[in-house]
mmCIF file of C-alpha atoms in Angstrom:
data_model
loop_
_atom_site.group_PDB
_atom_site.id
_atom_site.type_symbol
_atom_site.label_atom_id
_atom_site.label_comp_id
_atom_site.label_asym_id
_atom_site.label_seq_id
_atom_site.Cartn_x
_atom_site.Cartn_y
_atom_site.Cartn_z
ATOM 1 C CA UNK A 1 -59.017 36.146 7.453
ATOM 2 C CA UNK A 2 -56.393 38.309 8.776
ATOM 3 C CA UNK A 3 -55.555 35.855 11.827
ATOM 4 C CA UNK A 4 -55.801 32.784 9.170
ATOM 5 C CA UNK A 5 -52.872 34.472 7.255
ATOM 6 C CA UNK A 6 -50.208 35.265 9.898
ATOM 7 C CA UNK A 7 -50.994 32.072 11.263
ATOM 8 C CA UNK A 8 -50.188 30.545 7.738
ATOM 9 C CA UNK A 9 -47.021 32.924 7.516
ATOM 10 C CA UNK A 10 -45.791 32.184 10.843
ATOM 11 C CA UNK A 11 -46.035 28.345 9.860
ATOM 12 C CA UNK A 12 -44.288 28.858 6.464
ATOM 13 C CA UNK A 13 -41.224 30.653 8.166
ATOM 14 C CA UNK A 14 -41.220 27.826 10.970
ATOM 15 C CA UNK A 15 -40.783 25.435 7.998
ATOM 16 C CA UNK A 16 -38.340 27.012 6.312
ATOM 17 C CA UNK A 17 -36.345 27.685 9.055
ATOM 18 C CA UNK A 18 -36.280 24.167 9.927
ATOM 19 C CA UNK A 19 -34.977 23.748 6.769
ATOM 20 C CA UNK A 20 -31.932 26.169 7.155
ATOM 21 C CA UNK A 21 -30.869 24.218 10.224
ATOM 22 C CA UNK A 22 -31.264 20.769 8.287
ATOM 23 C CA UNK A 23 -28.800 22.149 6.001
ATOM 24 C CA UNK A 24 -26.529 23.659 8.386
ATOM 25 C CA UNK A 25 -26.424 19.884 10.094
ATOM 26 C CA UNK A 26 -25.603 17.849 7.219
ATOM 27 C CA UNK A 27 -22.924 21.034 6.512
ATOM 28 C CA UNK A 28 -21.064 20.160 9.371
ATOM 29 C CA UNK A 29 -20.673 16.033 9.222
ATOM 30 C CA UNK A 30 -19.051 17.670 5.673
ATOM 31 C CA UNK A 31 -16.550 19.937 7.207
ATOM 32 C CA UNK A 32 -12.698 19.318 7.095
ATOM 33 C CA UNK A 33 -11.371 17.728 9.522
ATOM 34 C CA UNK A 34 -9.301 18.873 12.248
ATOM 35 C CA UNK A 35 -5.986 18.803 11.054
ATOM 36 C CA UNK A 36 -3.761 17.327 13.907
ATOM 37 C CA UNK A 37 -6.762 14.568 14.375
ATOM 38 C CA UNK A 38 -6.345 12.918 10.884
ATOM 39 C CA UNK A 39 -4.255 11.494 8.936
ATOM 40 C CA UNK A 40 -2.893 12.444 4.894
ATOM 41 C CA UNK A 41 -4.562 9.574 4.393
ATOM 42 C CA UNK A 42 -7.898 9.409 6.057
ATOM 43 C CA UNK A 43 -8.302 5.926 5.867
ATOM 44 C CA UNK A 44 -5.358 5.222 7.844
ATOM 45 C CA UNK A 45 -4.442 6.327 11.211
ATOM 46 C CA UNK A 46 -1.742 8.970 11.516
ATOM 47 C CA UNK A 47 1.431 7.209 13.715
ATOM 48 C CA UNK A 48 3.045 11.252 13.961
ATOM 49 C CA UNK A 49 4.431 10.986 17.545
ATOM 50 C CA UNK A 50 3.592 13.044 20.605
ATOM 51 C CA UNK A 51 1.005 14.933 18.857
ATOM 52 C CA UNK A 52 -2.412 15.277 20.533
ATOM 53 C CA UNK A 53 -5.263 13.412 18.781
ATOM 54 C CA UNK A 54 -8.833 13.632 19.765
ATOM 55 C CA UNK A 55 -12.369 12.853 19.024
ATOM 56 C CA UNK A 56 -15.845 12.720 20.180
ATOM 57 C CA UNK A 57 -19.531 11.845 19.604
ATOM 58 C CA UNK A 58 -22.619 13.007 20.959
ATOM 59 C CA UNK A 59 -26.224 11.026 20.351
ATOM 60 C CA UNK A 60 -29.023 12.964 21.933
ATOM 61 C CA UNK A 61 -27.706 12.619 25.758
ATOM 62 C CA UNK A 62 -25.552 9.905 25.518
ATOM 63 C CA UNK A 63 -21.694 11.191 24.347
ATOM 64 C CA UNK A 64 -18.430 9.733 24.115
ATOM 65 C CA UNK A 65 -14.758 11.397 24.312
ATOM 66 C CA UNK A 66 -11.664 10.110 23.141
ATOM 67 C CA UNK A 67 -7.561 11.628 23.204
ATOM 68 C CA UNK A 68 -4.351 9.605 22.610
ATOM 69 C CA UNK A 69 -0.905 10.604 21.862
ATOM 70 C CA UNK A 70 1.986 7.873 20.418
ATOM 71 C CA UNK A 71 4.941 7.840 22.199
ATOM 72 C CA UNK A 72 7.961 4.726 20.972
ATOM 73 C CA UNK A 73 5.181 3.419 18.508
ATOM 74 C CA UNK A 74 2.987 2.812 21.961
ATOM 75 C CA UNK A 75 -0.843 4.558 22.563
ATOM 76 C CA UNK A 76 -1.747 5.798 25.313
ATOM 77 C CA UNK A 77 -5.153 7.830 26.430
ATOM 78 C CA UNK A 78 -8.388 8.479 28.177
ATOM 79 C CA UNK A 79 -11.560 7.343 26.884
ATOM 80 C CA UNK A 80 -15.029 8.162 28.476
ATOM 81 C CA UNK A 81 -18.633 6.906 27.788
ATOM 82 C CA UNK A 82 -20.920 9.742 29.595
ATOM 83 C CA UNK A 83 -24.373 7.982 29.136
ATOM 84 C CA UNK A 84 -27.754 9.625 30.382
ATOM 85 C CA UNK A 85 -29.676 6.518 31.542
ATOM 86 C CA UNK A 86 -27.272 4.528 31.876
ATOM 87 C CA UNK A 87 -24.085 3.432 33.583
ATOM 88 C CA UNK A 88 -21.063 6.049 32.225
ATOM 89 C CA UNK A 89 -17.485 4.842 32.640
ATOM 90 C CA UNK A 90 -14.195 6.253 32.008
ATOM 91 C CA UNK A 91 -10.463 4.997 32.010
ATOM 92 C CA UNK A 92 -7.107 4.886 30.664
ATOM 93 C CA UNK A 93 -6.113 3.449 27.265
ATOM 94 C CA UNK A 94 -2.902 1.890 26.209
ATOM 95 C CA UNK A 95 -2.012 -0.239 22.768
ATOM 96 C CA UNK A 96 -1.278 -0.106 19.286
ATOM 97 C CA UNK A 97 -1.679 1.432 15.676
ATOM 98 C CA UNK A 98 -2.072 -0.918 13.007
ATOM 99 C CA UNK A 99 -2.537 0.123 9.861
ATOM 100 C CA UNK A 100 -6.240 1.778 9.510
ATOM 101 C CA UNK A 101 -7.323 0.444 13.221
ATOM 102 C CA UNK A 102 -6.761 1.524 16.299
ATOM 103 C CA UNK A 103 -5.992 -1.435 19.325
ATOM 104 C CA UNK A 104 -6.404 -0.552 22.283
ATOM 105 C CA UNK A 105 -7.016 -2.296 25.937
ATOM 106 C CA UNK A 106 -9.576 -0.360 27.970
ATOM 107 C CA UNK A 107 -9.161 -0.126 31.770
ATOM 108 C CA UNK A 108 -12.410 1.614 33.485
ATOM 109 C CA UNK A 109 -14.104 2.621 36.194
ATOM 110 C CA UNK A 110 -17.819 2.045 36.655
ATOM 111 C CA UNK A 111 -20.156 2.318 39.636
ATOM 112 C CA UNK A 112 -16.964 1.687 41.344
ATOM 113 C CA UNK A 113 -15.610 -1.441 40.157
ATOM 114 C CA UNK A 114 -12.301 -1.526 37.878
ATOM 115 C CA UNK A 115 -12.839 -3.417 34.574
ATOM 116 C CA UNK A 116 -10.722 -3.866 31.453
ATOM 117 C CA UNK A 117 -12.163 -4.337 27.889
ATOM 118 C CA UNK A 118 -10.570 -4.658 24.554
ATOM 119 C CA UNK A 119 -11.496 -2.323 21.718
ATOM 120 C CA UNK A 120 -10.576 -1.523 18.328
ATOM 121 C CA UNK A 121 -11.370 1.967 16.302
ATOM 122 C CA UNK A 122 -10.804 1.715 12.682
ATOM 123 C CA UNK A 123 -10.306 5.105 11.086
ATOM 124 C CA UNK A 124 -12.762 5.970 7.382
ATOM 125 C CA UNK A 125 -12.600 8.791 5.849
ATOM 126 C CA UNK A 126 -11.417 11.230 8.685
ATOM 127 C CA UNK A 127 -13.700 9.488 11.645
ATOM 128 C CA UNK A 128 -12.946 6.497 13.627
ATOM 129 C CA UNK A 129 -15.449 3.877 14.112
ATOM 130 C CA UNK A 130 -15.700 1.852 17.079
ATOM 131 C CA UNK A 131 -16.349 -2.000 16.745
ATOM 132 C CA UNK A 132 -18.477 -3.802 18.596
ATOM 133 C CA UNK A 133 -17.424 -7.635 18.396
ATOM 134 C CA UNK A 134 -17.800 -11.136 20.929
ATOM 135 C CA UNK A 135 -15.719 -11.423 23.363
ATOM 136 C CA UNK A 136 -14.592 -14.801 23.824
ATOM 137 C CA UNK A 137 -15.195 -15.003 27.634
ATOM 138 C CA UNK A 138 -17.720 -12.522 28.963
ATOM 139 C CA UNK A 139 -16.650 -13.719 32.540
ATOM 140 C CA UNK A 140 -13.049 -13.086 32.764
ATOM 141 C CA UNK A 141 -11.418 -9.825 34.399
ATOM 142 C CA UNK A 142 -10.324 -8.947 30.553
ATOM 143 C CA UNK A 143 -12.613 -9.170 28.072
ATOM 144 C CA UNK A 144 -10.565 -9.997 24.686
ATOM 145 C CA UNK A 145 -12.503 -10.221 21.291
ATOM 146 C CA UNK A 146 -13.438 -14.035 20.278
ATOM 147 C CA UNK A 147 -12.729 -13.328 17.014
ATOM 148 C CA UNK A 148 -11.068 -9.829 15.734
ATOM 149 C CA UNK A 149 -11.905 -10.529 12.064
ATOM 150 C CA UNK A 150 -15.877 -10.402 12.451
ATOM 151 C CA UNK A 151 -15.459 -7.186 14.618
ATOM 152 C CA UNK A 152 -18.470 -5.131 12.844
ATOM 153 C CA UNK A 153 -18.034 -1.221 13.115
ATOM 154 C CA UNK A 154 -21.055 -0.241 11.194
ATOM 155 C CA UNK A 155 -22.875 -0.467 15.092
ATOM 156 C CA UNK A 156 -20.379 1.316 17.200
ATOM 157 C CA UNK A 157 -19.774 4.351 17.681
ATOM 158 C CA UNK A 158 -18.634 7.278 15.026
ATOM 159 C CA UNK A 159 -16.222 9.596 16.638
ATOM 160 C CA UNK A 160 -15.381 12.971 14.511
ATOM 161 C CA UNK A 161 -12.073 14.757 15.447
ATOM 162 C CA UNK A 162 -12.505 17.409 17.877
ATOM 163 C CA UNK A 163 -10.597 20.308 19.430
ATOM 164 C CA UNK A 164 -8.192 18.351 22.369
ATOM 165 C CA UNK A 165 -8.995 22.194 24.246
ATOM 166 C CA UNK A 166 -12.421 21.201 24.550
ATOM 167 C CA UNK A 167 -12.427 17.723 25.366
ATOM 168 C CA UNK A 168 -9.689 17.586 27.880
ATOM 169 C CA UNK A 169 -12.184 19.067 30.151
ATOM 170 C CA UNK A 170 -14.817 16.293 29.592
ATOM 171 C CA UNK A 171 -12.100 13.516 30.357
ATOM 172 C CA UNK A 172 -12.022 14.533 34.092
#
């Protein structure tokens, strides 16, 4: 009887701790954002030159980094995709605000072969989404979206601003 009840105990404050870290997760996706990352508006991305503006997600193994500064109206940046199982690249960014998205041409290296890729991040509510899209030739040395307008970024990535400190290590 004895061994039934601090078994049962030890199971009840298992579960409820569980349930303070549940909270404490959906806590931070709440937080404020980091102030130099976003925008007054956070639906629209902030065109404040030479300031420092990062983000990053992380799914299970898999994580991505972002940083870009504006200079003359222009972007410029690293971007990295660190993936577990998978083939990770990284490169250089370069492009253009418009509005709530973020235009950029992507110039990477992976498993040692240089390859450039268009991609767009459009900034809701603080985070920037990446969008995933057709390209309109998958064989050519720059792969430019078919059609911008059906880019869908409910299945990219969600980056959430992030300290530039910590990430500017990662982009290395």
């Amino acid at each position: 009887m004895k061994n039934t009840f601090l078994i049962l105990s030890a199971a009840l404050m298992m579960l409820c701790s569980c349930e303070k870290n549940i909270e404490k997760q959906i806590n931070v996706e709440n937080r404020k954002p980091d102030t130099l990352a976003v925008s007054e508006d956070p639906n629209q991305i902030s065109e404040k030159e030479n300031v420092d503006y990062c983000y990053m997600n992380v799914v299970g193994k898999d994580s991505m980094f972002l940083s870009y500064k504006i200079m003359n109206g222009n972007v410029s940046g690293k971007l990295k995709y660190k993936n577990f199982e998978k083939d990770s690249n990284f490169g250089d960014i370069i492009g253009k605000v418009a509005g709530d998205t973020l235009r950029v041409n992507y110039k990477f290296t992976s498993e040692g072969s240089v390859s450039e890729r268009e991609i767009y991040f459009l900034q809701d509510s603080g985070v920037l989404l990446e969008g995933i899209g057709d390209y309109a030739d998958p064989s050519a040395s720059k792969l430019v979206y078919s059609s911008p307008k059906a880019i869908n970024y409910s299945k990219g990535q969600r980056l959430t601003p992030a300290d530039c400190k910590m990430i500017s290590g990662k982009l290395k």
